[in-house]
CSV table of C-alpha atoms in Angstrom, one decimal:
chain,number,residue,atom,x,y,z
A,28,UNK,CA,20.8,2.9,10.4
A,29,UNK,CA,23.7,3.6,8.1
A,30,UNK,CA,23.0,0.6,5.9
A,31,UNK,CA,19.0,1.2,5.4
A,32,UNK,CA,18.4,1.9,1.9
A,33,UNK,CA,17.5,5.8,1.1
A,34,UNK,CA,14.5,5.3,-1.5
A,35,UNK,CA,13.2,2.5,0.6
A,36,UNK,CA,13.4,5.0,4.2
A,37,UNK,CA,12.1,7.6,2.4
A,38,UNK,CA,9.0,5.9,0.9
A,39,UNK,CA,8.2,4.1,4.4
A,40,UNK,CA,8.3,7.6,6.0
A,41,UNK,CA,5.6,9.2,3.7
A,42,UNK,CA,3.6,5.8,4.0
A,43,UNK,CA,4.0,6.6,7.6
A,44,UNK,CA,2.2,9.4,7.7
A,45,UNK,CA,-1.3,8.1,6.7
A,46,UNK,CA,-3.7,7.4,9.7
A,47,UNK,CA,-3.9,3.3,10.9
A,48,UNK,CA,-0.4,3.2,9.0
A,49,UNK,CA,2.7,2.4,11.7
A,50,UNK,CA,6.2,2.7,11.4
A,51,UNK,CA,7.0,-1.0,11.3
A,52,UNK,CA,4.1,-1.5,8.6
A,53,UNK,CA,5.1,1.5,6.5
A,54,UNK,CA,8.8,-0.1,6.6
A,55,UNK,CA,7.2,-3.5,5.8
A,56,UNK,CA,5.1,-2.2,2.5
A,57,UNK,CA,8.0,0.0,1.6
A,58,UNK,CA,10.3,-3.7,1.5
A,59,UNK,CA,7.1,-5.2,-0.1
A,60,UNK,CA,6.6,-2.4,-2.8
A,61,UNK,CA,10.5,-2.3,-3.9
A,62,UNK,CA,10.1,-6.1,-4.8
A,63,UNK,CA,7.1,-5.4,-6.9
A,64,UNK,CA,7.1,-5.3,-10.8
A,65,UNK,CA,8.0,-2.0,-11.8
A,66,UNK,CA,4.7,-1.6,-13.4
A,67,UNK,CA,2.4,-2.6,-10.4
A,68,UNK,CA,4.0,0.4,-8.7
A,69,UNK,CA,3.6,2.8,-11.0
A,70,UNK,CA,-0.2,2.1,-11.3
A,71,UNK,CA,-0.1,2.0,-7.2
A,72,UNK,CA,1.5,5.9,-7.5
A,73,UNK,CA,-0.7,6.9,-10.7
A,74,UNK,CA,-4.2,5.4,-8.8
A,75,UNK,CA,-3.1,7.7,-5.7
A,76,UNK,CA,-1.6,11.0,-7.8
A,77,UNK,CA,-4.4,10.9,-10.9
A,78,UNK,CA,-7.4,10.1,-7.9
A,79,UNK,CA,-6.2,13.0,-5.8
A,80,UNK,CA,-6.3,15.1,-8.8
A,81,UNK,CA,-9.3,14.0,-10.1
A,82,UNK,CA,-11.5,14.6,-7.2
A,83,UNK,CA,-13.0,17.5,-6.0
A,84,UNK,CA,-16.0,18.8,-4.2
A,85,UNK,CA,-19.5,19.0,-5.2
A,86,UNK,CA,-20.8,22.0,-5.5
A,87,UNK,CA,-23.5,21.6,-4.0
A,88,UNK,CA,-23.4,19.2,-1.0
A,89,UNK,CA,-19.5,18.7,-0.5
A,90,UNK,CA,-19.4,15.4,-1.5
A,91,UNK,CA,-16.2,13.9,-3.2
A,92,UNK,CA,-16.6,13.8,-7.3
A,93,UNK,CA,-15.0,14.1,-10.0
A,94,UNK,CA,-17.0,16.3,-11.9
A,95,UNK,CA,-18.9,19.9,-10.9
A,96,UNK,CA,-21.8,18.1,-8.8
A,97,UNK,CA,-21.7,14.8,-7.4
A,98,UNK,CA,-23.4,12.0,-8.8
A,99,UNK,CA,-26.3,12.0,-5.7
A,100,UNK,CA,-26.8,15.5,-6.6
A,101,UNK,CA,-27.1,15.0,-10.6
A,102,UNK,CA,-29.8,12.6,-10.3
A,103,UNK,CA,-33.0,14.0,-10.4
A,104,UNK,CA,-34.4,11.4,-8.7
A,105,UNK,CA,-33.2,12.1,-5.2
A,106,UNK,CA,-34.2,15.8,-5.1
A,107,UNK,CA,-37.1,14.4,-2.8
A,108,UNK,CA,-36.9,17.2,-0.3
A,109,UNK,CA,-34.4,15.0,2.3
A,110,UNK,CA,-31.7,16.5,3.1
A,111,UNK,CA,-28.8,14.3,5.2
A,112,UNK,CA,-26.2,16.2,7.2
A,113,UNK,CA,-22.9,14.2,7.9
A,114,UNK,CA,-19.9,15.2,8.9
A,115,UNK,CA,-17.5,14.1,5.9
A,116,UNK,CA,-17.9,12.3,2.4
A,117,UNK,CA,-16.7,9.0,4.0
A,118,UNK,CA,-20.2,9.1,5.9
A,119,UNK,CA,-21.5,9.7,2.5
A,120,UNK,CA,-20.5,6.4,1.0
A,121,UNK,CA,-21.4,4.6,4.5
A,122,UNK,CA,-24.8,6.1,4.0
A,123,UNK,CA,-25.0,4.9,0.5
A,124,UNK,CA,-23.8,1.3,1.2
A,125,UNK,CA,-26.9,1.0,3.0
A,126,UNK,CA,-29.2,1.5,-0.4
A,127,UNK,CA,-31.5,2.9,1.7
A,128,UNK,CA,-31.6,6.2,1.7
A,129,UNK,CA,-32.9,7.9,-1.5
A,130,UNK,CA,-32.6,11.8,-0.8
A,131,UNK,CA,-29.2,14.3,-1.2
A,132,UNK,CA,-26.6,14.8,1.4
A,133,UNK,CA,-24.9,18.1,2.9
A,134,UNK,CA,-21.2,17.4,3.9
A,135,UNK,CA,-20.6,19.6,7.0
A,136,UNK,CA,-16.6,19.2,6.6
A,137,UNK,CA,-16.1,18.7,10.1
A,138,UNK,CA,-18.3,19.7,13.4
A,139,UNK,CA,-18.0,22.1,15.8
A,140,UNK,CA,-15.2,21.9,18.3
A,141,UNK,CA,-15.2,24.7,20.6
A,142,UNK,CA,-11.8,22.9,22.4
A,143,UNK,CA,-9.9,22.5,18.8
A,144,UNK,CA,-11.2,26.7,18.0
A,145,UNK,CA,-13.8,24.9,15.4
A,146,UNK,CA,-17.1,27.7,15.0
A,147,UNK,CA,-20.0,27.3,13.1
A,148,UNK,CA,-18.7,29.7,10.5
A,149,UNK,CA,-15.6,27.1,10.1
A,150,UNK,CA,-17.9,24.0,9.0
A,151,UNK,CA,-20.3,24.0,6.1
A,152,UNK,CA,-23.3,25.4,7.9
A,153,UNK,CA,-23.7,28.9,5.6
A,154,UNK,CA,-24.2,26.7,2.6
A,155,UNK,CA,-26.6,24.1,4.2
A,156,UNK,CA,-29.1,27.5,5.3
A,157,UNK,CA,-28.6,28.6,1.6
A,158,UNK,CA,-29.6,25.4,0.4
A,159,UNK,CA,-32.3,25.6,2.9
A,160,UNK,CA,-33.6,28.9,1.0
A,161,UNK,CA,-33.4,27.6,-2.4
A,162,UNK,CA,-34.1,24.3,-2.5
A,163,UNK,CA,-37.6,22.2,-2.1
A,164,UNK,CA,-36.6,20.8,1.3
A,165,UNK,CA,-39.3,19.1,3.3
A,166,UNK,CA,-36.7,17.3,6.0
A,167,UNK,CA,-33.2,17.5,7.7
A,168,UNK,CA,-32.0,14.2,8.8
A,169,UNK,CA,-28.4,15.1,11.0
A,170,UNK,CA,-26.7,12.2,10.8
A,171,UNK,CA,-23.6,13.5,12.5
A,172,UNK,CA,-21.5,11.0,14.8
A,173,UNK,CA,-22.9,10.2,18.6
A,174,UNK,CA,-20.3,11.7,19.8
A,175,UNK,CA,-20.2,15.0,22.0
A,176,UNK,CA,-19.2,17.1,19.1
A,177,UNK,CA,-21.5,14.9,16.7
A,178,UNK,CA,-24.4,15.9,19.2
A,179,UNK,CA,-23.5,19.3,20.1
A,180,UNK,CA,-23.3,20.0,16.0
A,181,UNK,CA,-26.6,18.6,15.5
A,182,UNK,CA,-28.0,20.2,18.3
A,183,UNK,CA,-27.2,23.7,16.9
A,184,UNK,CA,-28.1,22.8,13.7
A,185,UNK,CA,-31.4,22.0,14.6
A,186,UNK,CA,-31.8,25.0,16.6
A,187,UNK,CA,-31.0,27.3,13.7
A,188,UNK,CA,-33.6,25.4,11.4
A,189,UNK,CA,-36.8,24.4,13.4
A,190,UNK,CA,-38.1,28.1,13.5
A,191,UNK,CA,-37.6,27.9,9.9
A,192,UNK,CA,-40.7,25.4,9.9
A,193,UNK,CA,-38.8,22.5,8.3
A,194,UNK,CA,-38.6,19.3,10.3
A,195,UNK,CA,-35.2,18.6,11.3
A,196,UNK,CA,-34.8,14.5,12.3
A,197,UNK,CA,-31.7,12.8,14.2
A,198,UNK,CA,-30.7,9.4,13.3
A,199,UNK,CA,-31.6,7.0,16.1
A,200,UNK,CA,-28.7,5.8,18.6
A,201,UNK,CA,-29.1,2.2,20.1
A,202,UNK,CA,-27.5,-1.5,20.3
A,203,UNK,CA,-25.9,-2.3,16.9
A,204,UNK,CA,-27.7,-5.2,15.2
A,205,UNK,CA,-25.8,-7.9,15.3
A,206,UNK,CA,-24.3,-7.1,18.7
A,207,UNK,CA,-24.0,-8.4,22.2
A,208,UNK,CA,-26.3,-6.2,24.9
A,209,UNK,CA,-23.5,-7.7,27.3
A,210,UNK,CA,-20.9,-5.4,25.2
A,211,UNK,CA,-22.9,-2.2,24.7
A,212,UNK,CA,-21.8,0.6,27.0
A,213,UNK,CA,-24.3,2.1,29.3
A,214,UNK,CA,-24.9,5.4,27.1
A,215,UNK,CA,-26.1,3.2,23.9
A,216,UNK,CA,-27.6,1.3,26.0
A,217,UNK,CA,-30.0,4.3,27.8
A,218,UNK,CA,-29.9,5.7,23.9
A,219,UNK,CA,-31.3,2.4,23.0
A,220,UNK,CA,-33.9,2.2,26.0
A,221,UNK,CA,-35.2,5.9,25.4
A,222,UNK,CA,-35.8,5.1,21.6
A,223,UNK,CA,-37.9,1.9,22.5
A,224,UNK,CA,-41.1,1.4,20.5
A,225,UNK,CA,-43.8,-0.5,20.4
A,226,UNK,CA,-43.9,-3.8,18.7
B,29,UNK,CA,-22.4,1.1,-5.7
B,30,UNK,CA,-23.0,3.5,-7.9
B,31,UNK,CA,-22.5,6.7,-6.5
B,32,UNK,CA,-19.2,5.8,-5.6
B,33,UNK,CA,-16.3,8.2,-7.1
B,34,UNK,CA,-14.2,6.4,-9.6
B,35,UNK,CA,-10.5,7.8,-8.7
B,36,UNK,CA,-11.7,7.3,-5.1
B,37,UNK,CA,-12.7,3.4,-5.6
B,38,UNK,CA,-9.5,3.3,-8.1
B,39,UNK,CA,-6.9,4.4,-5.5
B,40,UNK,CA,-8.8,2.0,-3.1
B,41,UNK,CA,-8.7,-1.2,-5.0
B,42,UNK,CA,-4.7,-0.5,-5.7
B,43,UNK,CA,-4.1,-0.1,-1.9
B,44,UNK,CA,-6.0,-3.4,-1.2
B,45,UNK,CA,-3.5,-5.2,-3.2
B,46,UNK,CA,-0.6,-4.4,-1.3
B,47,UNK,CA,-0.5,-6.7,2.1
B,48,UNK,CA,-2.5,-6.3,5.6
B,49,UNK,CA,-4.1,-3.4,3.9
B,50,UNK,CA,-7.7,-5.0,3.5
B,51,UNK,CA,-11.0,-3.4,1.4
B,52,UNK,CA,-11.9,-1.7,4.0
B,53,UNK,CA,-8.7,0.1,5.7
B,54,UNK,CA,-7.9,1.1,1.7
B,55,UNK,CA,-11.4,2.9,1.4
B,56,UNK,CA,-10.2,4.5,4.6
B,57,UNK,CA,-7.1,5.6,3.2
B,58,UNK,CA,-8.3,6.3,-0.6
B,59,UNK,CA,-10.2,9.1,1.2
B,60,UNK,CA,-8.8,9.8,3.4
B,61,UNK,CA,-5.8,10.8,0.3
B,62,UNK,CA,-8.8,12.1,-1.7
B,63,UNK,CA,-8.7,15.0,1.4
B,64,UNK,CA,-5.0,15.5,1.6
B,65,UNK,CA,-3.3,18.8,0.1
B,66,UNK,CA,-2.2,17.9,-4.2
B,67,UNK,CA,1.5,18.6,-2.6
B,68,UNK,CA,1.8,16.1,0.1
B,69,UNK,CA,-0.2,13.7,-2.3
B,70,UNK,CA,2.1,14.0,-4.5
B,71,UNK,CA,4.8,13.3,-2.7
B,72,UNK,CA,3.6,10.6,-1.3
B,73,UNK,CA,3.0,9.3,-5.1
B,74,UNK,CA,6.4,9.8,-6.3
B,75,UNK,CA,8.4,8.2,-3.3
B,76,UNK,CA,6.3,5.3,-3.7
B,77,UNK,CA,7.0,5.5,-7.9
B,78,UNK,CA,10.4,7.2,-7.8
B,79,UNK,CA,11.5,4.8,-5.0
B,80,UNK,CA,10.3,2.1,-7.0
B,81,UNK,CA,13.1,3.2,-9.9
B,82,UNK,CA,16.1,3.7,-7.6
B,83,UNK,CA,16.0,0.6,-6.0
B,84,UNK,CA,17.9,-2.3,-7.5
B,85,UNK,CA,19.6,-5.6,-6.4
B,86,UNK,CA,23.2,-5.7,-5.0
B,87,UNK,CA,25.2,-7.5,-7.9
B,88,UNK,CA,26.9,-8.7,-4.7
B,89,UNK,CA,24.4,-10.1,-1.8
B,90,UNK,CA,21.1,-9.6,-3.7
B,91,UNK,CA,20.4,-6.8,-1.3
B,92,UNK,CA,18.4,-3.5,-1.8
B,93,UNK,CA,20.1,-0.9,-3.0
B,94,UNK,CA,20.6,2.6,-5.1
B,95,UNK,CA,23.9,1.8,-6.4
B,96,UNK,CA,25.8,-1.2,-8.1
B,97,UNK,CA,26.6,-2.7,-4.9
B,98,UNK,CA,24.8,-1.9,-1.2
B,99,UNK,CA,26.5,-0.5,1.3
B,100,UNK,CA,27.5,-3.4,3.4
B,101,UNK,CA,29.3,-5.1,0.3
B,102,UNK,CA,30.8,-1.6,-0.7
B,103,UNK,CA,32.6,-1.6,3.1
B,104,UNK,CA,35.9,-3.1,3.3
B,105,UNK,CA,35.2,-3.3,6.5
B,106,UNK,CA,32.8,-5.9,6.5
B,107,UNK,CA,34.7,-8.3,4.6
B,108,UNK,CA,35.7,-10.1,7.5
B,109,UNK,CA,35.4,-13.9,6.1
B,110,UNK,CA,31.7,-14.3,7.4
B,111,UNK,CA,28.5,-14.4,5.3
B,112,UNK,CA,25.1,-14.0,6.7
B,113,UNK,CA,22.6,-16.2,4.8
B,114,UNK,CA,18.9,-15.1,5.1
B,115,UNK,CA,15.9,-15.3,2.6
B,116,UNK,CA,15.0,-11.8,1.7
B,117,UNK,CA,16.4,-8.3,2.2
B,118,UNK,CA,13.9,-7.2,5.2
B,119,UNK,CA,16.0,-10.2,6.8
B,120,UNK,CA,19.1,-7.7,5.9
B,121,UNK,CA,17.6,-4.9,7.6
B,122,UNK,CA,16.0,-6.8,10.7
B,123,UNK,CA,19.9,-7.8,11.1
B,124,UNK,CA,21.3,-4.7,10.6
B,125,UNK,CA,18.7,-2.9,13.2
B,126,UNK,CA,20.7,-5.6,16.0
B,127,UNK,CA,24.1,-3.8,15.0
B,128,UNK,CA,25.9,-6.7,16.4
B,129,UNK,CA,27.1,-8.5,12.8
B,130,UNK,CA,29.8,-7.0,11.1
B,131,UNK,CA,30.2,-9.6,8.1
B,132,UNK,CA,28.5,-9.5,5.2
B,133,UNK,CA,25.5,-11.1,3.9
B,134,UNK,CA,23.7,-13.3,1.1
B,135,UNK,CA,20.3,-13.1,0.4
B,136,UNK,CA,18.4,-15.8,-1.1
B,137,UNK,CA,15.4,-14.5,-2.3
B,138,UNK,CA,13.2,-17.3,-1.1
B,139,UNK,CA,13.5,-21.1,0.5
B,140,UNK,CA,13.2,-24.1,-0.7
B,141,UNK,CA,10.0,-25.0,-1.1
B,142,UNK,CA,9.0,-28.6,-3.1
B,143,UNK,CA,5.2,-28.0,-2.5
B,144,UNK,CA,5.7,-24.6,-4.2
B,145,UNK,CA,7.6,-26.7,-7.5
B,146,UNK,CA,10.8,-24.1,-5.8
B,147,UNK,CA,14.3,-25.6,-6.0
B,148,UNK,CA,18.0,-25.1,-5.4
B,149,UNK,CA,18.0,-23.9,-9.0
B,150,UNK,CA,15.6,-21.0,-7.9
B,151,UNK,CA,16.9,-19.1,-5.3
B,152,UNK,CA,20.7,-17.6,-5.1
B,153,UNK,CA,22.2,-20.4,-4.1
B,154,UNK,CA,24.3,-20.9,-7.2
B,155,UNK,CA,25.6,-17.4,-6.5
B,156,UNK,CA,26.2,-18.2,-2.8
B,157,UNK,CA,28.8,-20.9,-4.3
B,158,UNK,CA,30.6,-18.9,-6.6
B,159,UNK,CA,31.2,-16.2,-3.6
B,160,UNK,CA,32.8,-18.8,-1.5
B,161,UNK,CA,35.1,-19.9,-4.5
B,162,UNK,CA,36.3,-16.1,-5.2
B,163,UNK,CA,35.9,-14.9,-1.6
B,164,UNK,CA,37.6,-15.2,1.5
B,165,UNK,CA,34.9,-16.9,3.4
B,166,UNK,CA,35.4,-18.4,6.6
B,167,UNK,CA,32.2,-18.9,7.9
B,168,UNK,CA,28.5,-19.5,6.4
B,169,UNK,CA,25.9,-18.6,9.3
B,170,UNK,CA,22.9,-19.5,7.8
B,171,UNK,CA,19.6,-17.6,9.5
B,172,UNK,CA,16.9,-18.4,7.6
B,173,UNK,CA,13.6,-18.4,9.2
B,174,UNK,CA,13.0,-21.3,11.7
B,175,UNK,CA,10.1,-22.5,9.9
B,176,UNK,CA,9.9,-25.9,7.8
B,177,UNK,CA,11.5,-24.2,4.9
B,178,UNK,CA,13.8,-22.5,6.6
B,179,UNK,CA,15.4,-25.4,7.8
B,180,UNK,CA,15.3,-27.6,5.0
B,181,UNK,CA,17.1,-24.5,2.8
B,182,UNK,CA,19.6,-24.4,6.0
B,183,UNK,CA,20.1,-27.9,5.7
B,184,UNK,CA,20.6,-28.2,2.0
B,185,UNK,CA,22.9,-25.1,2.1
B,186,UNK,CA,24.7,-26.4,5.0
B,187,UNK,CA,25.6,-30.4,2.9
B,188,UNK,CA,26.6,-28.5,0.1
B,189,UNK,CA,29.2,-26.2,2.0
B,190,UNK,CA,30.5,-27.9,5.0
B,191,UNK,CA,32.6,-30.2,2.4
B,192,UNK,CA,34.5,-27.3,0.9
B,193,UNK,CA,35.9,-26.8,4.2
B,194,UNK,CA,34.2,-23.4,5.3
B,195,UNK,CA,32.5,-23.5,8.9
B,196,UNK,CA,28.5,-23.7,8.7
B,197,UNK,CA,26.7,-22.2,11.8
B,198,UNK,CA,22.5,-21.9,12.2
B,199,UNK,CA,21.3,-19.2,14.4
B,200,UNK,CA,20.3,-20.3,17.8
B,201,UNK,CA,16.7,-20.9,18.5
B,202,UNK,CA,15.0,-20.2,21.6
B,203,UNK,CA,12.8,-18.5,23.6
B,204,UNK,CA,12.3,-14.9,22.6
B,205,UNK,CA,13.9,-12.3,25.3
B,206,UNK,CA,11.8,-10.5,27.3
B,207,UNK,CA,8.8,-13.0,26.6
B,208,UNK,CA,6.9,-15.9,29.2
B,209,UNK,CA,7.9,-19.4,29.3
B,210,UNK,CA,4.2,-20.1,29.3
B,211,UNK,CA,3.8,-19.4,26.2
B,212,UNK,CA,6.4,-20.5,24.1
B,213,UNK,CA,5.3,-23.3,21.8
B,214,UNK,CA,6.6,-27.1,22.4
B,215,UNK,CA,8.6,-26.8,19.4
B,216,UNK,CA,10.6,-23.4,20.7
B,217,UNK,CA,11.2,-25.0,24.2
B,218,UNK,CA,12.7,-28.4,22.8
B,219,UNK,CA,15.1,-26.2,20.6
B,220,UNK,CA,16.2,-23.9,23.6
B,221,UNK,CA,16.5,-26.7,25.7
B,222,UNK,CA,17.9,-28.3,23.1
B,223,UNK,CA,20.7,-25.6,22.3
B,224,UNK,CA,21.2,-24.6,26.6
B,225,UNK,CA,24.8,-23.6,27.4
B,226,UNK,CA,26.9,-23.4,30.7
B,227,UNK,CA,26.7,-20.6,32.9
């Protein structure tokens, strides 16, 4: 369109580019933000540019932070030999929401991927056998996604560390609470009747 | 929670202000951000912030645009004795994407709205006026919204003008092309009976 205006286009292009972001709704929040008080916007940009900046990588397990080591890691308290293996930090905070869980993490950055050229050397697996050798670690939980690479990844993981003698667990897959049996595909579902237990 | 990452949580609640982006697609995207590359971040920051700055209001229509006047009001070409009234400049570009209307336009910057304490005195209506007494107008089509307000603002505009002399048209309403009868809403089926032509 001749007549679109250039600062507008431009902004809905890079808004574009985020994930679950469309063209038509990048177009709409680029209208939206132009019509916004000048100094809304530039605490919108500074929230995204300063947060990028701010956070990096824990040291240790690969969470986000914005300082050396994470805050999980930094609190003496949950160095209680667990050790949680997810794939990215997102799956950290999902962990945390849960309030339930009260030992570190290890962020795999990814899993393996033999299709998309992803090897174990590619993900964050060297530093979790490090940690293995230097830390006080009773239990690996792999909390990976059900997924085929989710699996895969945990099963290799757990073939690596068994003969190591440290018990290596794997989240339990099954009907989400809250859920309709009727809705659940037939994989959960034979997840979910394998992991039965007695009441 | 507390072992959530400030900038993280900070970019997040931003996002969630601006609309359809709930709390939970901006915690996607605040970390999913948090994992981008500093350069494409930052790009992303200052077309938001930088895009912010260049965009002003046509001195003209009320339009979006870089310079003094937008580009439909700069083209001599379009001053062809028709004004397009809508309520806000997306309504501009929604127009403009048809390529079919080669007039000029007037945007409001709102309707009417007595529940809402908005009145005539509110939106550009005033300005509308004083174009038809130093342009060459010959016809006012007015497409605001077909909603409540819409119409009323139509209507108001439409008193006002139609005794200067200058011809007042409403955009058609109808049922939407390319959609089912069935489901068209009473309201939208009386209005394109209502508005049927020969064939």
């Amino acid at each position: 369109m001749g007549t679109t205006v250039e600062p507008i286009a431009r902004m809905a292009s890079q808004l574009a580019r985020l994930p679950g972001i469309g063209q038509k709704s990048a177009q709409r929040l680029a209208y939206h933000i132009a019509g916004m008080p000048e100094q809304e916007v530039h605490d919108l940009a500074a929230a995204i540019w300063q947060g990028r900046k701010a956070v990096h990588y824990c040291t240790i397990c690969g969470n986000y932070t914005e300082h050396e080591v994470c805050s999980v890691c930094a609190d003496d308290d949950r160095r209680n030999g667990q050790i949680c293996v997810v794939r990215d930090p997102r799956d950290v905070a999902a962990m945390e929401r849960m309030r339930d869980y009260h030992g570190r993490y290890h962020v795999l950055m990814g899993t393996l991927s033999p299709m998309n050229g992803i090897g174990p050397e590619d993900i964050r697996i060297r530093e979790l056998l490090q940690r293995l050798s230097t830390e006080d670690v009773s239990e690996v939980i792999l909390a990976t996604n059900p997924d085929i690479e989710g699996e895969a990844t945990a099963a290799y993981i757990a073939r690596i560390i068994k003969p190591m003698g440290i018990r290596v667990t794997r989240i339990a897959h099954g009907v989400p609470v809250g859920s309709d049996l009727e809705y659940a595909d037939e994989i959960t579902l034979a997840k979910a009747m394998e992991g039965r237990r007695e009441i």
